[in-house]
Short mmCIF file of C-alpha atoms in Angstrom, two decimals:
data_model
loop_
_atom_site.label_atom_id
_atom_site.label_comp_id
_atom_site.label_asym_id
_atom_site.label_seq_id
_atom_site.Cartn_x
_atom_site.Cartn_y
_atom_site.Cartn_z
CA MET P 312 -19.37 17.97 -10.15
CA ALA P 313 -18.13 16.04 -8.28
CA ARG P 314 -19.97 12.79 -5.98
CA LYS P 315 -19.66 13.74 -2.29
CA ASN P 316 -19.15 10.96 -0.53
CA ILE P 317 -21.46 8.52 1.52
CA HIS P 318 -19.76 8.61 5.47
CA ILE P 319 -21.61 6.01 8.12
CA VAL P 320 -20.07 7.30 11.65
CA PRO P 321 -20.40 6.72 15.28
CA ARG P 322 -22.89 9.77 16.86
CA GLY P 323 -23.74 9.72 20.87
CA THR P 324 -25.86 6.28 21.11
CA GLY P 325 -26.50 5.57 17.63
CA TRP P 326 -24.99 5.48 13.93
CA ALA P 327 -25.37 9.20 11.33
CA VAL P 328 -25.50 8.73 7.29
CA LYS P 329 -23.82 11.93 6.25
CA ARG P 330 -22.66 13.36 2.98
CA GLU P 331 -19.16 14.92 2.51
CA GLY P 332 -18.49 17.84 3.28
CA SER P 333 -22.18 18.21 5.43
CA ASP P 334 -22.68 19.30 9.25
CA ARG P 335 -25.70 17.61 9.24
CA ALA P 336 -26.75 14.06 9.20
CA SER P 337 -29.38 12.88 6.82
CA LYS P 338 -30.30 9.97 8.35
CA VAL P 339 -29.51 8.50 12.61
CA THR P 340 -30.17 5.15 13.25
CA GLU P 341 -29.51 2.79 16.60
CA THR P 342 -26.79 0.56 14.55
CA GLN P 343 -24.23 0.04 12.63
CA ARG P 344 -25.90 -2.32 10.42
CA GLU P 345 -28.97 0.30 9.36
CA ALA P 346 -26.78 3.24 9.06
CA ILE P 347 -25.53 0.72 6.29
CA GLN P 348 -28.43 0.16 4.87
CA SER P 349 -29.17 3.52 4.54
CA GLY P 350 -26.15 4.94 3.26
CA ARG P 351 -25.21 2.12 0.93
CA GLN P 352 -28.69 2.66 -0.82
CA THR P 353 -28.34 6.33 -1.23
CA ALA P 354 -24.97 5.31 -2.86
CA LYS P 355 -26.16 3.72 -5.54
CA ARG P 356 -28.67 5.52 -6.00
CA GLU P 357 -25.79 8.43 -6.59
CA GLY P 358 -23.39 6.82 -7.96
CA ALA P 359 -21.15 7.25 -5.20
CA GLU P 360 -18.68 5.41 -3.05
CA LEU P 361 -19.87 4.23 0.53
CA VAL P 362 -16.93 4.90 3.51
CA ILE P 363 -18.00 3.09 6.91
CA HIS P 364 -15.99 3.88 9.87
CA GLY P 365 -16.11 2.18 13.22
CA GLU P 366 -15.99 3.06 16.63
CA ASN P 367 -13.30 4.64 17.16
CA GLY P 368 -13.91 7.46 14.22
CA GLN P 369 -11.82 5.29 11.45
CA ILE P 370 -12.43 4.00 8.41
CA ARG P 371 -12.70 -0.08 8.45
CA ALA P 372 -14.35 -0.29 4.71
CA LYS P 373 -14.94 1.52 1.65
CA ASP P 374 -17.41 0.70 -0.87
CA SER P 375 -17.66 2.56 -4.38
CA TYR P 376 -21.11 2.46 -6.72
CA GLY P 377 -19.96 4.99 -9.28
CA ASN P 378 -16.48 5.69 -10.67
CA ASP P 379 -14.45 3.46 -9.28
CA PRO P 380 -11.35 5.99 -8.48
CA TYR P 381 -9.79 2.50 -8.02
CA PRO P 382 -10.60 -0.46 -10.47
CA PRO P 383 -9.24 -3.42 -9.98
CA LYS P 384 -6.23 -3.78 -12.27
CA GLY P 385 -6.51 -6.82 -13.97
#
């Protein structure tokens, strides 16, 4: 079974930590920083990818904590 990415998305006046494909947030925080910390812990525990969205909803950063879909070439 594929691991679900963890998304940090704006929600009202706060930020939500959502698992990809889920309608409900697993956590809602006041700041993006708090949401990123929570989402990063979940992504590390599950070996998933953390996808951070900006205030406009566009993806601004990704961090992989498991099987990196795009490992560095070297």
